[in-house]
Amino acid sequence: MTTLGKAASIHVGLGFDTASYVDLDKAKAMRAAGYAFVARYLRRDQHVNQNPDLSGGAVSLSVLELRQLLAADLQVSLVQFGDGKLVPSAEQGTTVGAAAAANARALGAPSSVTLWCDVEWSSGAAPTEPQPVLDYINAWAAQVVAGGYRAGLYVGPNVPVDGKSLYYDLPKITGYWKAASKTSWVAERGFQIIQGLSFTTAEGLNIDPDMAAYDGRGDRCTVIAPA
């Protein structure tokens, strides 16, 4: 598999995430509007499309789209789709984490790029105990690190883990991304990305704006940057 771009620290400032396909024209428009990075999604099973699948619903990142985003001078961050009804376990984390690493490699993502584990639950579907969630994340992170990538955590709504446990009980997680919703604040580190409320751009692209910064330990996440 050909490696696309290079690994680099995320640009401090404005970016966005979206579950929609970003074609070359929209990517160029977003870059011209001041967005420096985009977070795009990996599937939860082991599969990567060469071209975007526009058959309906959320669109995972394809090889073609990644090439276009880099050509538009956008940095690209990789986040795996979450499951708002997930029953978390170490076994699930192992399976889904292995898929994240395999899909990143199939896309051509360079080693050491941060892959984000999206944990969030729908109202009424959230687990009540923290340990299964921690087991899931730790197993997921172990697979990602074994695959040559860094493990990051997107902290979404209804996660039953406090800020201390998010830091001290997840030793392989090297960065955190805060959802726009109410969440725990991660002890020691805080967040490397903070998400804003979603809106639709003038180009018709539904996005969540994001601000990237150094966390409390002076670290930034790693993204795919134009070579």
mmCIF file of C-alpha atoms in Angstrom:
data_model
loop_
_atom_site.group_PDB
_atom_site.id
_atom_site.type_symbol
_atom_site.label_atom_id
_atom_site.label_comp_id
_atom_site.label_asym_id
_atom_site.label_seq_id
_atom_site.Cartn_x
_atom_site.Cartn_y
_atom_site.Cartn_z
ATOM 1 C CA MET A 1 0.000 0.000 0.000
ATOM 2 C CA THR A 2 1.316 3.421 -0.988
ATOM 3 C CA THR A 3 1.714 5.837 1.910
ATOM 4 C CA LEU A 4 -0.187 9.089 1.359
ATOM 5 C CA GLY A 5 1.100 12.328 2.831
ATOM 6 C CA LYS A 6 3.247 12.438 5.945
ATOM 7 C CA ALA A 7 2.668 12.326 9.689
ATOM 8 C CA ALA A 8 2.697 15.761 11.339
ATOM 9 C CA SER A 9 1.383 17.506 14.443
ATOM 10 C CA ILE A 10 -2.056 18.997 13.945
ATOM 11 C CA HIS A 11 -2.215 22.684 13.050
ATOM 12 C CA VAL A 12 -3.222 24.768 16.059
ATOM 13 C CA GLY A 13 -6.463 26.468 15.099
ATOM 14 C CA LEU A 14 -9.660 25.818 13.200
ATOM 15 C CA GLY A 15 -10.725 22.599 11.491
ATOM 16 C CA PHE A 16 -13.873 20.533 11.076
ATOM 17 C CA ASP A 17 -15.232 17.004 11.135
ATOM 18 C CA THR A 18 -17.920 15.547 8.912
ATOM 19 C CA ALA A 19 -19.520 12.226 8.010
ATOM 20 C CA SER A 20 -20.128 13.505 4.463
ATOM 21 C CA TYR A 21 -17.977 13.102 1.378
ATOM 22 C CA VAL A 22 -15.786 16.170 0.813
ATOM 23 C CA ASP A 23 -15.009 16.493 -2.882
ATOM 24 C CA LEU A 24 -12.041 18.457 -4.198
ATOM 25 C CA ASP A 25 -13.982 21.675 -4.823
ATOM 26 C CA LYS A 26 -15.491 21.657 -1.319
ATOM 27 C CA ALA A 27 -12.125 20.811 0.203
ATOM 28 C CA LYS A 28 -10.524 23.781 -1.546
ATOM 29 C CA ALA A 29 -13.388 26.035 -0.436
ATOM 30 C CA MET A 30 -13.015 24.950 3.190
ATOM 31 C CA ARG A 31 -9.264 25.533 3.076
ATOM 32 C CA ALA A 32 -9.815 28.992 1.573
ATOM 33 C CA ALA A 33 -12.301 29.727 4.370
ATOM 34 C CA GLY A 34 -9.578 29.163 6.955
ATOM 35 C CA TYR A 35 -10.055 25.525 7.951
ATOM 36 C CA ALA A 36 -6.665 23.810 8.306
ATOM 37 C CA PHE A 37 -7.738 20.228 9.023
ATOM 38 C CA VAL A 38 -10.629 17.825 8.591
ATOM 39 C CA ALA A 39 -11.490 14.706 10.577
ATOM 40 C CA ARG A 40 -12.994 11.931 8.460
ATOM 41 C CA TYR A 41 -14.379 8.554 9.379
ATOM 42 C CA LEU A 42 -13.157 4.963 9.263
ATOM 43 C CA ARG A 43 -15.574 2.041 9.188
ATOM 44 C CA ARG A 44 -15.977 -0.293 12.159
ATOM 45 C CA ASP A 45 -15.390 -3.360 9.999
ATOM 46 C CA GLN A 46 -12.268 -3.990 7.924
ATOM 47 C CA HIS A 47 -13.109 -2.352 4.619
ATOM 48 C CA VAL A 48 -11.875 0.673 2.674
ATOM 49 C CA ASN A 49 -13.351 1.906 -0.603
ATOM 50 C CA GLN A 50 -11.106 3.189 -3.363
ATOM 51 C CA ASN A 51 -13.864 5.650 -4.343
ATOM 52 C CA PRO A 52 -16.537 7.189 -2.092
ATOM 53 C CA ASP A 53 -19.690 5.149 -1.536
ATOM 54 C CA LEU A 54 -22.516 7.644 -2.035
ATOM 55 C CA SER A 55 -25.347 5.119 -1.853
ATOM 56 C CA GLY A 56 -26.785 6.800 1.236
ATOM 57 C CA GLY A 57 -26.108 7.719 4.859
ATOM 58 C CA ALA A 58 -22.752 8.496 6.407
ATOM 59 C CA VAL A 59 -19.762 8.180 4.083
ATOM 60 C CA SER A 60 -16.492 6.652 5.270
ATOM 61 C CA LEU A 61 -13.188 7.973 3.979
ATOM 62 C CA SER A 62 -12.025 6.501 0.667
ATOM 63 C CA VAL A 63 -8.570 6.503 -0.898
ATOM 64 C CA LEU A 64 -9.727 8.957 -3.575
ATOM 65 C CA GLU A 65 -11.138 11.394 -1.029
ATOM 66 C CA LEU A 66 -7.979 11.262 1.073
ATOM 67 C CA ARG A 67 -5.928 12.150 -1.996
ATOM 68 C CA GLN A 68 -8.280 15.061 -2.744
ATOM 69 C CA LEU A 69 -8.181 16.423 0.798
ATOM 70 C CA LEU A 70 -4.392 16.405 0.799
ATOM 71 C CA ALA A 71 -4.343 18.002 -2.657
ATOM 72 C CA ALA A 72 -6.474 20.822 -1.218
ATOM 73 C CA ASP A 73 -3.793 21.398 1.459
ATOM 74 C CA LEU A 74 -5.949 20.092 4.312
ATOM 75 C CA GLN A 75 -4.512 18.021 7.119
ATOM 76 C CA VAL A 76 -6.559 14.857 7.693
ATOM 77 C CA SER A 77 -7.382 13.281 11.052
ATOM 78 C CA LEU A 78 -8.849 9.773 11.233
ATOM 79 C CA VAL A 79 -11.732 8.899 13.556
ATOM 80 C CA GLN A 80 -13.614 5.620 13.593
ATOM 81 C CA PHE A 81 -17.402 5.639 13.585
ATOM 82 C CA GLY A 82 -18.915 5.164 17.036
ATOM 83 C CA ASP A 83 -21.914 3.033 17.972
ATOM 84 C CA GLY A 84 -24.493 4.751 20.150
ATOM 85 C CA LYS A 85 -25.984 1.404 21.225
ATOM 86 C CA LEU A 86 -22.729 -0.463 21.804
ATOM 87 C CA VAL A 87 -22.535 -2.982 24.644
ATOM 88 C CA PRO A 88 -18.852 -2.430 25.439
ATOM 89 C CA SER A 89 -16.394 -5.233 26.176
ATOM 90 C CA ALA A 90 -12.711 -5.981 25.693
ATOM 91 C CA GLU A 91 -13.606 -8.444 22.935
ATOM 92 C CA GLN A 92 -15.515 -5.758 21.031
ATOM 93 C CA GLY A 93 -12.655 -3.328 21.503
ATOM 94 C CA THR A 94 -10.150 -5.802 20.097
ATOM 95 C CA THR A 95 -12.237 -6.445 16.985
ATOM 96 C CA VAL A 96 -13.083 -2.825 16.264
ATOM 97 C CA GLY A 97 -9.598 -1.548 17.102
ATOM 98 C CA ALA A 98 -8.020 -4.048 14.723
ATOM 99 C CA ALA A 99 -10.359 -2.773 12.003
ATOM 100 C CA ALA A 100 -9.351 0.837 12.707
ATOM 101 C CA ALA A 101 -5.656 0.051 12.310
ATOM 102 C CA ALA A 102 -6.207 -2.104 9.211
ATOM 103 C CA ASN A 103 -8.372 0.526 7.533
ATOM 104 C CA ALA A 104 -5.892 3.303 8.275
ATOM 105 C CA ARG A 105 -3.136 1.209 6.728
ATOM 106 C CA ALA A 106 -5.292 0.382 3.688
ATOM 107 C CA LEU A 107 -5.934 4.090 3.138
ATOM 108 C CA GLY A 108 -2.198 4.744 3.119
ATOM 109 C CA ALA A 109 -2.035 6.559 6.460
ATOM 110 C CA PRO A 110 1.569 6.934 7.674
ATOM 111 C CA SER A 111 2.635 5.269 10.909
ATOM 112 C CA SER A 112 2.292 7.303 14.146
ATOM 113 C CA VAL A 113 -0.880 9.117 13.027
ATOM 114 C CA THR A 114 -3.497 9.411 15.790
ATOM 115 C CA LEU A 115 -6.609 7.259 15.300
ATOM 116 C CA TRP A 116 -9.606 8.364 17.335
ATOM 117 C CA CYS A 117 -11.910 5.967 19.185
ATOM 118 C CA ASP A 118 -15.394 7.519 19.259
ATOM 119 C CA VAL A 119 -17.226 6.621 22.477
ATOM 120 C CA GLU A 120 -20.700 8.040 22.909
ATOM 121 C CA TRP A 121 -24.116 6.667 23.674
ATOM 122 C CA SER A 122 -27.669 7.541 22.823
ATOM 123 C CA SER A 123 -29.874 8.618 25.691
ATOM 124 C CA GLY A 124 -31.112 5.507 27.492
ATOM 125 C CA ALA A 125 -28.569 3.198 25.846
ATOM 126 C CA ALA A 126 -25.506 4.168 27.884
ATOM 127 C CA PRO A 127 -23.803 1.620 30.141
ATOM 128 C CA THR A 128 -24.036 2.412 33.840
ATOM 129 C CA GLU A 129 -20.668 1.009 34.940
ATOM 130 C CA PRO A 130 -17.322 2.444 33.846
ATOM 131 C CA GLN A 131 -15.262 -0.765 33.773
ATOM 132 C CA PRO A 132 -16.696 -2.294 30.564
ATOM 133 C CA VAL A 133 -16.113 1.047 28.824
ATOM 134 C CA LEU A 134 -12.515 1.180 30.040
ATOM 135 C CA ASP A 135 -11.988 -2.435 28.950
ATOM 136 C CA TYR A 136 -13.342 -1.635 25.495
ATOM 137 C CA ILE A 137 -11.148 1.446 25.052
ATOM 138 C CA ASN A 138 -7.999 -0.257 26.353
ATOM 139 C CA ALA A 139 -8.477 -3.235 24.039
ATOM 140 C CA TRP A 140 -9.169 -0.904 21.110
ATOM 141 C CA ALA A 141 -6.074 1.156 21.874
ATOM 142 C CA ALA A 142 -3.873 -1.938 22.159
ATOM 143 C CA GLN A 143 -4.790 -2.959 18.609
ATOM 144 C CA VAL A 144 -4.210 0.537 17.232
ATOM 145 C CA VAL A 145 -0.795 0.844 18.886
ATOM 146 C CA ALA A 146 0.176 -2.660 17.715
ATOM 147 C CA GLY A 147 -0.710 -1.508 14.195
ATOM 148 C CA GLY A 148 1.814 1.337 14.396
ATOM 149 C CA TYR A 149 -0.556 4.212 15.195
ATOM 150 C CA ARG A 150 -1.273 6.448 18.177
ATOM 151 C CA ALA A 151 -4.536 5.984 20.066
ATOM 152 C CA GLY A 152 -6.790 8.956 20.800
ATOM 153 C CA LEU A 153 -10.204 9.140 22.451
ATOM 154 C CA TYR A 154 -13.217 11.185 21.316
ATOM 155 C CA VAL A 155 -15.206 11.741 24.506
ATOM 156 C CA GLY A 156 -18.849 11.969 23.523
ATOM 157 C CA PRO A 157 -22.136 12.183 25.438
ATOM 158 C CA ASN A 158 -23.257 9.757 28.128
ATOM 159 C CA VAL A 159 -19.844 8.197 28.805
ATOM 160 C CA PRO A 160 -19.958 6.853 32.411
ATOM 161 C CA VAL A 161 -16.267 7.481 33.140
ATOM 162 C CA ASP A 162 -14.945 10.392 35.191
ATOM 163 C CA GLY A 163 -12.064 12.639 34.206
ATOM 164 C CA LYS A 164 -9.504 10.921 36.439
ATOM 165 C CA SER A 165 -10.259 7.473 35.045
ATOM 166 C CA LEU A 166 -10.195 8.776 31.478
ATOM 167 C CA TYR A 167 -6.567 9.718 32.076
ATOM 168 C CA TYR A 168 -5.155 7.304 34.663
ATOM 169 C CA ASP A 169 -6.961 4.119 33.573
ATOM 170 C CA LEU A 170 -6.298 4.433 29.827
ATOM 171 C CA PRO A 171 -2.493 4.203 29.585
ATOM 172 C CA LYS A 172 -2.269 3.825 25.799
ATOM 173 C CA ILE A 173 -4.433 6.859 25.007
ATOM 174 C CA THR A 174 -2.221 9.813 24.075
ATOM 175 C CA GLY A 175 -4.822 12.482 23.341
ATOM 176 C CA TYR A 176 -8.443 13.447 23.876
ATOM 177 C CA TRP A 177 -11.062 15.170 21.735
ATOM 178 C CA LYS A 178 -14.074 16.744 23.442
ATOM 179 C CA ALA A 179 -17.532 16.525 21.913
ATOM 180 C CA ALA A 180 -19.758 19.592 21.788
ATOM 181 C CA SER A 181 -22.020 17.937 24.359
ATOM 182 C CA LYS A 182 -21.480 17.901 28.129
ATOM 183 C CA THR A 183 -18.616 15.543 29.030
ATOM 184 C CA SER A 184 -16.129 14.876 31.789
ATOM 185 C CA TRP A 185 -12.965 16.985 31.682
ATOM 186 C CA VAL A 186 -9.883 14.789 31.354
ATOM 187 C CA ALA A 187 -7.487 15.066 34.295
ATOM 188 C CA GLU A 188 -3.891 16.189 33.634
ATOM 189 C CA ARG A 189 -4.197 16.429 29.843
ATOM 190 C CA GLY A 190 -7.496 18.101 29.104
ATOM 191 C CA PHE A 191 -8.189 18.048 25.360
ATOM 192 C CA GLN A 192 -6.246 18.417 22.107
ATOM 193 C CA ILE A 193 -9.400 19.114 20.079
ATOM 194 C CA ILE A 194 -12.658 20.729 21.198
ATOM 195 C CA GLN A 195 -15.740 20.383 19.009
ATOM 196 C CA GLY A 196 -18.378 23.038 18.380
ATOM 197 C CA LEU A 197 -22.027 22.830 17.339
ATOM 198 C CA SER A 198 -22.806 21.510 13.869
ATOM 199 C CA PHE A 199 -23.983 23.666 10.975
ATOM 200 C CA THR A 200 -24.233 23.584 7.189
ATOM 201 C CA THR A 201 -21.689 25.558 5.161
ATOM 202 C CA ALA A 202 -22.440 27.716 2.128
ATOM 203 C CA GLU A 203 -21.289 24.777 -0.012
ATOM 204 C CA GLY A 204 -23.958 22.543 1.535
ATOM 205 C CA LEU A 205 -21.549 20.553 3.710
ATOM 206 C CA ASN A 206 -22.777 19.560 7.174
ATOM 207 C CA ILE A 207 -19.879 19.951 9.608
ATOM 208 C CA ASP A 208 -18.890 20.225 13.242
ATOM 209 C CA PRO A 209 -16.253 22.946 13.692
ATOM 210 C CA ASP A 210 -13.245 21.958 15.801
ATOM 211 C CA MET A 211 -10.449 23.872 17.522
ATOM 212 C CA ALA A 212 -7.097 22.130 17.919
ATOM 213 C CA ALA A 213 -4.561 23.150 20.552
ATOM 214 C CA TYR A 214 -1.823 21.891 22.846
ATOM 215 C CA ASP A 215 -3.202 19.872 25.760
ATOM 216 C CA GLY A 216 -2.228 20.210 29.413
ATOM 217 C CA ARG A 217 0.942 18.195 28.848
ATOM 218 C CA GLY A 218 2.021 20.253 25.872
ATOM 219 C CA ASP A 219 1.104 17.615 23.274
ATOM 220 C CA ARG A 220 -0.843 17.696 20.018
ATOM 221 C CA CYS A 221 -2.375 14.840 18.063
ATOM 222 C CA THR A 222 -0.755 13.587 14.865
ATOM 223 C CA VAL A 223 -2.496 13.858 11.500
ATOM 224 C CA ILE A 224 -1.881 13.085 7.834
ATOM 225 C CA ALA A 225 -0.399 16.207 6.260
ATOM 226 C CA PRO A 226 0.311 16.997 2.611
ATOM 227 C CA ALA A 227 3.770 15.678 1.711
#
